[in-house]
Amino acid sequence: MAKDGEGRQKDTSTRDREKGLRDHEELAARLRAIDGRGYKAYLDIKGAWEFDDFTLHVEHVQGDPYAAPSRVRITLPPDVAALPASAWRTRPRALGTAACLARAFAATARTASSRRGTGRSGTIRMDAPGQQVMLQTAVHVYDDGAVEARFQVGLPARGRRVLGREAVELLTADVPELVRGTLRGPAHEAPVLERHAATNEDAEHLRAALDEQVLVAFVADGALLPRRSGVDDRPLEGTVVPFASPESLRVSVEVPNAGTVTGMGIPRGVTLIVGGGFHGKSTLLRAVEAGVYNHRPGDGREQVVAVADAVKVRAEDGRSVAGVDISPFIDGLPLGVDTHRFGTPNASGSTSQAAGIVEALEAGAGVLLVDEDTSATNFMIRDRRMQALVPKEGEPITPFIDRIRALHEELDVSSVLVLGGSGDYLDVADTVVVMRDYVPDDVTGLARDVAAAHPTGRQSEEARALVRPAPRAPAPGCVDPRRRKKPVSVKVPDTRTLLFGDEEIDLASLEQLVSLEQIRAIGQALVRIAREIDGRATVPELLDRVEAAVEREGLDALDPRRPGDMAAFRRFELAAALNRLRTLRVD
Ligand code: ADP
Ligand code: MG
C-alpha cells in the first residue's frame, strides 16, 4: 500500500522495518535533544519505538500544542498482554474484553493525565466505547491474545517550544504506566474480565437465536430498560421496574454462559405496543431499537436483543429526499408531482416517513420500528370520518395501516408499533402487548374481541400490490468529499452532524446511531462510496461493498491513517447518511 493521493501516512512495511531499530532510551535522548526547539522538531519522533514489553508507534505528530493531539498506537504481544484465553477465545469475547480495556484506559487517562505545559500538553485520551459493545478502533484484542491500543497524546510545549523533559516523562513514564495498569490481563480482576467477555458472547447467542424462534426481538426478564435521559444512555437511577414478560409470550433461550435466559419474545408479523401515556411504551421500543447492538455489563439491556436488520423509521420533516419511489404510500400529489421518483429539499412529515420506510427497504430492512410519538398522524391512519369527509380521490396518502399487512405477507417485513391513540390498528395486528405501570401484558385475544365488537367501518385504501422498491443508482459526482483545496474533508462536530465536503448532513433523527465514533466511520465510508459511484452501482450494492471491506479488513479498510476513533456501524445508518446528503442525485 503506497502513500495514497490524499497525503496519508506511510504504510505498515515501513513501520515494520523501523521496528526493533530504536528503543525507548533513544526516544528519551531525542526528546531531550529537541528540548527548547520549535514544535515542528517533534516530527523527529514519528515511527516505532521498542519498550521493554511493548511497541509504541507515533503515527501522527500534531502541528502545534493547540491542534488535535498526536496519535499514537501501542501493541502488546500475547505474552505481555497476559489475558486469559477466555478473554479472546471467540470473537464476541474478544470484543467484550476490548471494550472493557478501552474503558479502563480512557477512565484512568482522564483522571491521571496531567498538564505538562501549554494547550493540550501532557493530556492522554482515548475514545472509549459508551454503553454499547461493538467493533471499534480504540482497543483491539486479536485472536491470539495480542492487544493493540490507539489513543492521543498532547506533546508538551511551553508556548511553541518543545518541553523535552516533560515529553520524556509523558512518553516513557506516564504512557507505559497507563498501558501496564489498564491493558494487561493482570491489571484486572479475573471475574471482571470474564463478565465483559461472557456477557457479550451471550448477547450474540441471544440474537442468533431470534431467527430459529421466529422472533424479531427478545427482552429478558429482569432487564432494566429506562435510561437517565435523552442525552444520557446510562441506566436510570432510582426506582426502576424490572422487565417481566407476560406468560404467553415468554420464551427461553440457552446461552453459553448465563445458561437459560427467559424473557418476552416479540414474534415476527405485526406487533402493537399499546397502553396509556407514560406507562413505558416508548422506553420498551427504544430498548428494542438499541437491541441491534450488544451492551456492557451493568447496562440493564445486556439481554435485550433485536434482529440486526431492525430499523427505526420516523417522520423527519425538512429533510431532503432524492429520487425515492414513495408511490406505495403517496401518489398523485397536487400539481402532478411524480412520487415514483420523489425528490425534495424539504420533505413534509408524511413524505419523509414514507421515504424513510422505502429507503430502509432498499437497504434491506427486515423489521420496521415505529413510534407514534415520532410519526406523522396522517401517514399512520385515516379514520372512517376523515374518509367520508375527504374521499380517497382527494387524498394522496395510502396510510401505513393499509400497507402493514402486505409488508409482512408479501415482503416478509415485520413491524413493531407503539400506539396509544389509534385502535384501528387492532384489525391488522398479530400480537398486542399493553404496557401498564411498566409491566407488559399480552392482550392479543382481548384486542381481537374489541376489534370484532367495535368495527371501525373504515375502508382499506390499499390501491395496488406492494413490491420492493427498485434500487437507485446515485449519479457520478453527486457525493463529493472535497472542500476548498482538500481532497477529503470529513468532520464530526457532535453526535447529530456529519460535515462531508461542503455539506452538512443532519443525523439527529437517526435514533439507532449511538456514537461519534460511528459517525466518523460512516464519514469515511461515504468517501469510499464517492469513489465507487459510477451511475450504475446501486445503493444496496455500494452498501454491500463497504460491508464486505470492513468484514475483510476491519474498520481500517475505511481509513488507512488507522485512527483510534472509529466504531462499527450498520448499513442502515450508512444508507441514512447518504440519503440525507443534500447533493445526492439519482438520474
Ligand atoms: P410512554 O411512551 O408510554 O408514554 P415512556 O416510555 O416515555 O412512556 O416512559 C415514561 C417515563 O417512565 C419515562 O421517563 C421513563 O424513563 C420512565 N420509565 C419507563 N420504563 C420504566 C421502568 N421500567 N421503571 C421506571 N421508570 C420507567
Ligand atoms: Mg411514548
CSV table of C-alpha atoms and ligand atoms in Angstrom, one decimal, residues 225-227 236 239-243 275-284 286 371 373 418 435 437-438, ligand 1:
chain,number,residue,atom,x,y,z
A,225,LEU,CA,-34.9,-0.5,30.2
A,226,PRO,CA,-35.2,3.2,31.1
A,227,ARG,CA,-32.3,5.5,30.6
A,236,LEU,CA,-31.9,5.3,35.0
A,239,THR,CA,-36.7,3.1,41.3
A,240,VAL,CA,-36.9,1.1,38.1
A,241,VAL,CA,-39.4,-1.6,37.5
A,242,PRO,CA,-37.6,-4.6,36.1
A,243,PHE,CA,-39.0,-6.1,32.9
A,275,GLY,CA,-51.2,1.5,26.7
A,276,GLY,CA,-51.7,4.8,28.5
A,277,GLY,CA,-49.3,7.7,28.3
A,278,PHE,CA,-46.3,7.4,30.5
A,279,HIS,CA,-46.6,3.7,31.0
A,280,GLY,CA,-43.3,2.8,29.3
A,281,LYS,CA,-44.2,2.1,25.7
A,282,SER,CA,-41.6,4.2,24.1
A,283,THR,CA,-39.0,3.0,26.6
A,284,LEU,CA,-39.7,-0.6,25.5
A,286,ARG,CA,-36.2,2.2,22.4
A,371,ASP,CA,-43.4,5.1,17.5
A,373,ASP,CA,-44.5,9.9,19.2
A,418,VAL,CA,-46.1,1.9,19.6
A,435,MET,CA,-47.9,-1.6,29.0
A,437,ASP,CA,-47.1,0.6,35.0
A,438,TYR,CA,-44.1,-0.5,33.0
B,1,ADP,P1,-45.0,6.2,27.0
B,1,ADP,O1,-44.3,6.1,25.7
B,1,ADP,O2,-45.9,5.0,27.4
B,1,ADP,O3,-45.7,7.5,27.2
B,1,ADP,P2,-42.3,6.3,28.2
B,1,ADP,O4,-41.7,5.0,27.7
B,1,ADP,O5,-41.9,7.6,27.6
B,1,ADP,O6,-43.9,6.2,28.2
B,1,ADP,O7,-42.0,6.3,29.8
B,1,ADP,C1,-42.4,7.3,30.6
B,1,ADP,C2,-41.4,7.6,31.7
B,1,ADP,O8,-41.3,6.4,32.5
B,1,ADP,C3,-40.0,7.9,31.2
B,1,ADP,O9,-39.5,8.9,32.0
B,1,ADP,C4,-39.2,6.6,31.5
B,1,ADP,O10,-37.9,6.9,31.8
B,1,ADP,C5,-40.0,6.0,32.7
B,1,ADP,N1,-39.9,4.6,32.7
B,1,ADP,C6,-40.1,3.8,31.6
B,1,ADP,N2,-39.9,2.5,32.0
B,1,ADP,C7,-39.7,2.4,33.3
B,1,ADP,C8,-39.5,1.4,34.3
B,1,ADP,N3,-39.5,0.1,33.9
B,1,ADP,N4,-39.2,1.7,35.5
B,1,ADP,C9,-39.2,3.0,35.9
B,1,ADP,N5,-39.4,4.1,35.1
B,1,ADP,C10,-39.7,3.8,33.8
